[in-house]
Amino acid sequence: MTLKIAIDQEAASAPYEQLRAQIAERARAGVLPVGYKLPTVRGLAEDLGLAANTVAKAYRALEADGVIETRGRNGTFVAAAGDAAERRASAAAQAYTEEVRRLGLSRDAALAAVEDAVRAAYGD
């Protein structure tokens, strides 16, 4: 299996974000299975024509999200990310609902704010 990543230099999103999003999506979809060894930062940077710091930033973000894990000198691997991502999303949703209740927003207003944010993030 090869890691096929396409970076669009003309895209509105930064290259590290494009890289992060593509790896995260493939990991969550199972295209990159749990335990799949990712290329080294330098190797992937060279393959994609990016700076090593750009790839390192994407890997750090993926690790913070629980999508990948670094095992020291053994390399970087796809982690069992689905559960971690869902737990974090659930915690964020809970924090949001607590905040909007404190602010006195109605259920409809709270949901409308979420729908607007999701629409803006996903371009729908």
PDB file of N, CA and C in Angstrom, residues 1-66:
ATOM      1  N   MET A   1       0.840  -1.170   0.000  1.00  0.00           N
ATOM      2  CA  MET A   1       0.000   0.000   0.000  1.00  0.00           C
ATOM      3  C   MET A   1       0.889   1.238   0.000  1.00  0.00           C
ATOM      4  N   THR A   2       0.512   2.215  -0.820  1.00  0.00           N
ATOM      5  CA  THR A   2       1.263   3.466  -0.840  1.00  0.00           C
ATOM      6  C   THR A   2       0.369   4.590  -0.338  1.00  0.00           C
ATOM      7  N   LEU A   3       0.990   5.560   0.254  1.00  0.00           N
ATOM      8  CA  LEU A   3       0.293   6.722   0.773  1.00  0.00           C
ATOM      9  C   LEU A   3       0.203   7.739  -0.355  1.00  0.00           C
ATOM     10  N   LYS A   4      -0.983   7.892  -0.918  1.00  0.00           N
ATOM     11  CA  LYS A   4      -1.167   8.811  -2.043  1.00  0.00           C
ATOM     12  C   LYS A   4      -1.777  10.107  -1.527  1.00  0.00           C
ATOM     13  N   ILE A   5      -0.948  11.125  -1.455  1.00  0.00           N
ATOM     14  CA  ILE A   5      -1.358  12.433  -0.961  1.00  0.00           C
ATOM     15  C   ILE A   5      -1.171  13.439  -2.085  1.00  0.00           C
ATOM     16  N   ALA A   6      -2.148  14.308  -2.266  1.00  0.00           N
ATOM     17  CA  ALA A   6      -2.043  15.368  -3.268  1.00  0.00           C
ATOM     18  C   ALA A   6      -2.157  16.714  -2.558  1.00  0.00           C
ATOM     19  N   ILE A   7      -1.161  17.548  -2.724  1.00  0.00           N
ATOM     20  CA  ILE A   7      -1.161  18.877  -2.134  1.00  0.00           C
ATOM     21  C   ILE A   7      -1.406  19.885  -3.248  1.00  0.00           C
ATOM     22  N   ASP A   8      -2.440  20.686  -3.083  1.00  0.00           N
ATOM     23  CA  ASP A   8      -2.789  21.722  -4.047  1.00  0.00           C
ATOM     24  C   ASP A   8      -2.241  23.051  -3.536  1.00  0.00           C
ATOM     25  N   GLN A   9      -1.184  23.531  -4.167  1.00  0.00           N
ATOM     26  CA  GLN A   9      -0.544  24.775  -3.732  1.00  0.00           C
ATOM     27  C   GLN A   9      -1.452  25.991  -3.923  1.00  0.00           C
ATOM     28  N   GLU A  10      -2.466  25.858  -4.759  1.00  0.00           N
ATOM     29  CA  GLU A  10      -3.396  26.964  -5.022  1.00  0.00           C
ATOM     30  C   GLU A  10      -4.609  26.940  -4.091  1.00  0.00           C
ATOM     31  N   ALA A  11      -4.740  25.904  -3.295  1.00  0.00           N
ATOM     32  CA  ALA A  11      -5.908  25.768  -2.405  1.00  0.00           C
ATOM     33  C   ALA A  11      -5.879  26.825  -1.306  1.00  0.00           C
ATOM     34  N   ALA A  12      -7.049  27.120  -0.778  1.00  0.00           N
ATOM     35  CA  ALA A  12      -7.161  28.107   0.304  1.00  0.00           C
ATOM     36  C   ALA A  12      -6.549  27.585   1.598  1.00  0.00           C
ATOM     37  N   SER A  13      -6.601  26.275   1.807  1.00  0.00           N
ATOM     38  CA  SER A  13      -6.056  25.712   3.048  1.00  0.00           C
ATOM     39  C   SER A  13      -4.556  25.465   2.911  1.00  0.00           C
ATOM     40  N   ALA A  14      -3.858  25.602   4.022  1.00  0.00           N
ATOM     41  CA  ALA A  14      -2.406  25.442   4.053  1.00  0.00           C
ATOM     42  C   ALA A  14      -2.011  24.000   3.725  1.00  0.00           C
ATOM     43  N   PRO A  15      -0.819  23.804   3.157  1.00  0.00           N
ATOM     44  CA  PRO A  15      -0.375  22.441   2.828  1.00  0.00           C
ATOM     45  C   PRO A  15      -0.397  21.493   4.030  1.00  0.00           C
ATOM     46  N   TYR A  16       0.015  21.971   5.221  1.00  0.00           N
ATOM     47  CA  TYR A  16       0.007  21.067   6.369  1.00  0.00           C
ATOM     48  C   TYR A  16      -1.414  20.632   6.693  1.00  0.00           C
ATOM     49  N   GLU A  17      -2.401  21.534   6.518  1.00  0.00           N
ATOM     50  CA  GLU A  17      -3.798  21.197   6.797  1.00  0.00           C
ATOM     51  C   GLU A  17      -4.326  20.212   5.761  1.00  0.00           C
ATOM     52  N   GLN A  18      -3.940  20.374   4.514  1.00  0.00           N
ATOM     53  CA  GLN A  18      -4.341  19.426   3.472  1.00  0.00           C
ATOM     54  C   GLN A  18      -3.796  18.039   3.795  1.00  0.00           C
ATOM     55  N   LEU A  19      -2.530  17.986   4.184  1.00  0.00           N
ATOM     56  CA  LEU A  19      -1.889  16.719   4.546  1.00  0.00           C
ATOM     57  C   LEU A  19      -2.577  16.098   5.749  1.00  0.00           C
ATOM     58  N   ARG A  20      -2.797  16.903   6.796  1.00  0.00           N
ATOM     59  CA  ARG A  20      -3.450  16.413   8.006  1.00  0.00           C
ATOM     60  C   ARG A  20      -4.833  15.852   7.683  1.00  0.00           C
ATOM     61  N   ALA A  21      -5.604  16.603   6.919  1.00  0.00           N
ATOM     62  CA  ALA A  21      -6.969  16.191   6.595  1.00  0.00           C
ATOM     63  C   ALA A  21      -7.003  14.901   5.776  1.00  0.00           C
ATOM     64  N   GLN A  22      -6.102  14.776   4.812  1.00  0.00           N
ATOM     65  CA  GLN A  22      -6.098  13.584   3.957  1.00  0.00           C
ATOM     66  C   GLN A  22      -5.708  12.332   4.743  1.00  0.00           C
ATOM     67  N   ILE A  23      -4.701  12.454   5.591  1.00  0.00           N
ATOM     68  CA  ILE A  23      -4.304  11.289   6.398  1.00  0.00           C
ATOM     69  C   ILE A  23      -5.401  10.940   7.391  1.00  0.00           C
ATOM     70  N   ALA A  24      -5.977  11.943   8.038  1.00  0.00           N
ATOM     71  CA  ALA A  24      -7.045  11.682   9.011  1.00  0.00           C
ATOM     72  C   ALA A  24      -8.237  11.002   8.352  1.00  0.00           C
ATOM     73  N   GLU A  25      -8.656  11.501   7.207  1.00  0.00           N
ATOM     74  CA  GLU A  25      -9.806  10.922   6.508  1.00  0.00           C
ATOM     75  C   GLU A  25      -9.529   9.477   6.096  1.00  0.00           C
ATOM     76  N   ARG A  26      -8.356   9.216   5.578  1.00  0.00           N
ATOM     77  CA  ARG A  26      -8.022   7.847   5.153  1.00  0.00           C
ATOM     78  C   ARG A  26      -7.915   6.899   6.342  1.00  0.00           C
ATOM     79  N   ALA A  27      -7.417   7.405   7.453  1.00  0.00           N
ATOM     80  CA  ALA A  27      -7.331   6.563   8.655  1.00  0.00           C
ATOM     81  C   ALA A  27      -8.725   6.246   9.172  1.00  0.00           C
ATOM     82  N   ARG A  28      -9.585   7.243   9.229  1.00  0.00           N
ATOM     83  CA  ARG A  28     -10.947   7.027   9.747  1.00  0.00           C
ATOM     84  C   ARG A  28     -11.773   6.149   8.822  1.00  0.00           C
ATOM     85  N   ALA A  29     -11.500   6.229   7.514  1.00  0.00           N
ATOM     86  CA  ALA A  29     -12.232   5.417   6.538  1.00  0.00           C
ATOM     87  C   ALA A  29     -11.686   3.994   6.451  1.00  0.00           C
ATOM     88  N   GLY A  30     -10.534   3.737   7.090  1.00  0.00           N
ATOM     89  CA  GLY A  30      -9.945   2.410   7.043  1.00  0.00           C
ATOM     90  C   GLY A  30      -9.045   2.175   5.847  1.00  0.00           C
ATOM     91  N   VAL A  31      -8.889   3.188   4.995  1.00  0.00           N
ATOM     92  CA  VAL A  31      -7.993   3.063   3.847  1.00  0.00           C
ATOM     93  C   VAL A  31      -6.561   2.883   4.346  1.00  0.00           C
ATOM     94  N   LEU A  32      -6.229   3.621   5.413  1.00  0.00           N
ATOM     95  CA  LEU A  32      -4.965   3.413   6.120  1.00  0.00           C
ATOM     96  C   LEU A  32      -5.313   2.633   7.375  1.00  0.00           C
ATOM     97  N   PRO A  33      -5.003   1.358   7.420  1.00  0.00           N
ATOM     98  CA  PRO A  33      -5.402   0.539   8.560  1.00  0.00           C
ATOM     99  C   PRO A  33      -4.614   0.861   9.829  1.00  0.00           C
ATOM    100  N   VAL A  34      -5.202   0.537  10.947  1.00  0.00           N
ATOM    101  CA  VAL A  34      -4.515   0.685  12.229  1.00  0.00           C
ATOM    102  C   VAL A  34      -3.201  -0.082  12.148  1.00  0.00           C
ATOM    103  N   GLY A  35      -2.122   0.570  12.568  1.00  0.00           N
ATOM    104  CA  GLY A  35      -0.806  -0.057  12.530  1.00  0.00           C
ATOM    105  C   GLY A  35      -0.008   0.235  11.276  1.00  0.00           C
ATOM    106  N   TYR A  36      -0.636   0.889  10.291  1.00  0.00           N
ATOM    107  CA  TYR A  36       0.079   1.225   9.055  1.00  0.00           C
ATOM    108  C   TYR A  36       1.212   2.184   9.390  1.00  0.00           C
ATOM    109  N   LYS A  37       2.411   1.883   8.910  1.00  0.00           N
ATOM    110  CA  LYS A  37       3.573   2.727   9.181  1.00  0.00           C
ATOM    111  C   LYS A  37       3.630   3.854   8.158  1.00  0.00           C
ATOM    112  N   LEU A  38       3.609   5.076   8.661  1.00  0.00           N
ATOM    113  CA  LEU A  38       3.698   6.247   7.795  1.00  0.00           C
ATOM    114  C   LEU A  38       5.148   6.524   7.432  1.00  0.00           C
ATOM    115  N   PRO A  39       5.349   7.230   6.325  1.00  0.00           N
ATOM    116  CA  PRO A  39       6.719   7.601   5.949  1.00  0.00           C
ATOM    117  C   PRO A  39       7.328   8.535   6.997  1.00  0.00           C
ATOM    118  N   THR A  40       8.635   8.610   6.994  1.00  0.00           N
ATOM    119  CA  THR A  40       9.306   9.553   7.883  1.00  0.00           C
ATOM    120  C   THR A  40       8.926  10.971   7.466  1.00  0.00           C
ATOM    121  N   VAL A  41       9.103  11.905   8.376  1.00  0.00           N
ATOM    122  CA  VAL A  41       8.819  13.307   8.070  1.00  0.00           C
ATOM    123  C   VAL A  41       9.635  13.758   6.863  1.00  0.00           C
ATOM    124  N   ARG A  42      10.938  13.483   6.906  1.00  0.00           N
ATOM    125  CA  ARG A  42      11.798  13.905   5.802  1.00  0.00           C
ATOM    126  C   ARG A  42      11.432  13.219   4.493  1.00  0.00           C
ATOM    127  N   GLY A  43      11.140  11.935   4.570  1.00  0.00           N
ATOM    128  CA  GLY A  43      10.800  11.183   3.365  1.00  0.00           C
ATOM    129  C   GLY A  43       9.518  11.692   2.721  1.00  0.00           C
ATOM    130  N   LEU A  44       8.498  11.926   3.541  1.00  0.00           N
ATOM    131  CA  LEU A  44       7.232  12.411   3.000  1.00  0.00           C
ATOM    132  C   LEU A  44       7.384  13.840   2.482  1.00  0.00           C
ATOM    133  N   ALA A  45       8.142  14.656   3.192  1.00  0.00           N
ATOM    134  CA  ALA A  45       8.379  16.028   2.739  1.00  0.00           C
ATOM    135  C   ALA A  45       9.035  16.024   1.361  1.00  0.00           C
ATOM    136  N   GLU A  46      10.022  15.164   1.193  1.00  0.00           N
ATOM    137  CA  GLU A  46      10.710  15.065  -0.101  1.00  0.00           C
ATOM    138  C   GLU A  46       9.752  14.602  -1.193  1.00  0.00           C
ATOM    139  N   ASP A  47       8.954  13.567  -0.899  1.00  0.00           N
ATOM    140  CA  ASP A  47       8.000  13.036  -1.883  1.00  0.00           C
ATOM    141  C   ASP A  47       6.979  14.084  -2.320  1.00  0.00           C
ATOM    142  N   LEU A  48       6.542  14.928  -1.376  1.00  0.00           N
ATOM    143  CA  LEU A  48       5.496  15.903  -1.665  1.00  0.00           C
ATOM    144  C   LEU A  48       6.027  17.276  -2.063  1.00  0.00           C
ATOM    145  N   GLY A  49       7.341  17.459  -1.969  1.00  0.00           N
ATOM    146  CA  GLY A  49       7.920  18.753  -2.284  1.00  0.00           C
ATOM    147  C   GLY A  49       7.589  19.814  -1.245  1.00  0.00           C
ATOM    148  N   LEU A  50       7.501  19.376   0.005  1.00  0.00           N
ATOM    149  CA  LEU A  50       7.187  20.278   1.113  1.00  0.00           C
ATOM    150  C   LEU A  50       8.390  20.400   2.039  1.00  0.00           C
ATOM    151  N   ALA A  51       8.361  21.412   2.875  1.00  0.00           N
ATOM    152  CA  ALA A  51       9.383  21.542   3.904  1.00  0.00           C
ATOM    153  C   ALA A  51       9.133  20.486   4.982  1.00  0.00           C
ATOM    154  N   ALA A  52      10.191  19.992   5.574  1.00  0.00           N
ATOM    155  CA  ALA A  52      10.055  18.989   6.633  1.00  0.00           C
ATOM    156  C   ALA A  52       9.226  19.537   7.794  1.00  0.00           C
ATOM    157  N   ASN A  53       9.355  20.824   8.092  1.00  0.00           N
ATOM    158  CA  ASN A  53       8.567  21.423   9.179  1.00  0.00           C
ATOM    159  C   ASN A  53       7.070  21.376   8.892  1.00  0.00           C
ATOM    160  N   THR A  54       6.688  21.461   7.628  1.00  0.00           N
ATOM    161  CA  THR A  54       5.276  21.394   7.245  1.00  0.00           C
ATOM    162  C   THR A  54       4.718  20.008   7.553  1.00  0.00           C
ATOM    163  N   VAL A  55       5.451  18.984   7.179  1.00  0.00           N
ATOM    164  CA  VAL A  55       5.019  17.609   7.447  1.00  0.00           C
ATOM    165  C   VAL A  55       5.033  17.347   8.949  1.00  0.00           C
ATOM    166  N   ALA A  56       6.051  17.820   9.638  1.00  0.00           N
ATOM    167  CA  ALA A  56       6.132  17.630  11.088  1.00  0.00           C
ATOM    168  C   ALA A  56       4.942  18.282  11.784  1.00  0.00           C
ATOM    169  N   LYS A  57       4.535  19.454  11.318  1.00  0.00           N
ATOM    170  CA  LYS A  57       3.372  20.145  11.902  1.00  0.00           C
ATOM    171  C   LYS A  57       2.101  19.327  11.705  1.00  0.00           C
ATOM    172  N   ALA A  58       1.936  18.755  10.522  1.00  0.00           N
ATOM    173  CA  ALA A  58       0.762  17.911  10.253  1.00  0.00           C
ATOM    174  C   ALA A  58       0.793  16.665  11.140  1.00  0.00           C
ATOM    175  N   TYR A  59       1.950  16.032  11.265  1.00  0.00           N
ATOM    176  CA  TYR A  59       2.078  14.841  12.112  1.00  0.00           C
ATOM    177  C   TYR A  59       1.776  15.178  13.575  1.00  0.00           C
ATOM    178  N   ARG A  60       2.251  16.340  14.051  1.00  0.00           N
ATOM    179  CA  ARG A  60       1.967  16.742  15.445  1.00  0.00           C
ATOM    180  C   ARG A  60       0.463  16.920  15.658  1.00  0.00           C
ATOM    181  N   ALA A  61      -0.205  17.549  14.698  1.00  0.00           N
ATOM    182  CA  ALA A  61      -1.647  17.754  14.800  1.00  0.00           C
ATOM    183  C   ALA A  61      -2.383  16.414  14.778  1.00  0.00           C
ATOM    184  N   LEU A  62      -1.954  15.511  13.919  1.00  0.00           N
ATOM    185  CA  LEU A  62      -2.574  14.184  13.843  1.00  0.00           C
ATOM    186  C   LEU A  62      -2.361  13.406  15.137  1.00  0.00           C
ATOM    187  N   GLU A  63      -1.180  13.546  15.713  1.00  0.00           N
ATOM    188  CA  GLU A  63      -0.904  12.853  16.972  1.00  0.00           C
ATOM    189  C   GLU A  63      -1.756  13.439  18.100  1.00  0.00           C
ATOM    190  N   ALA A  64      -1.890  14.758  18.115  1.00  0.00           N
ATOM    191  CA  ALA A  64      -2.722  15.409  19.133  1.00  0.00           C
ATOM    192  C   ALA A  64      -4.178  14.976  19.005  1.00  0.00           C
ATOM    193  N   ASP A  65      -4.621  14.691  17.780  1.00  0.00           N
ATOM    194  CA  ASP A  65      -5.998  14.238  17.537  1.00  0.00           C
ATOM    195  C   ASP A  65      -6.179  12.745  17.773  1.00  0.00           C
ATOM    196  N   GLY A  66      -5.080  12.033  18.049  1.00  0.00           N
ATOM    197  CA  GLY A  66      -5.169  10.600  18.276  1.00  0.00           C
ATOM    198  C   GLY A  66      -5.259   9.765  17.018  1.00  0.00           C
TER     199      GLY A  66
END
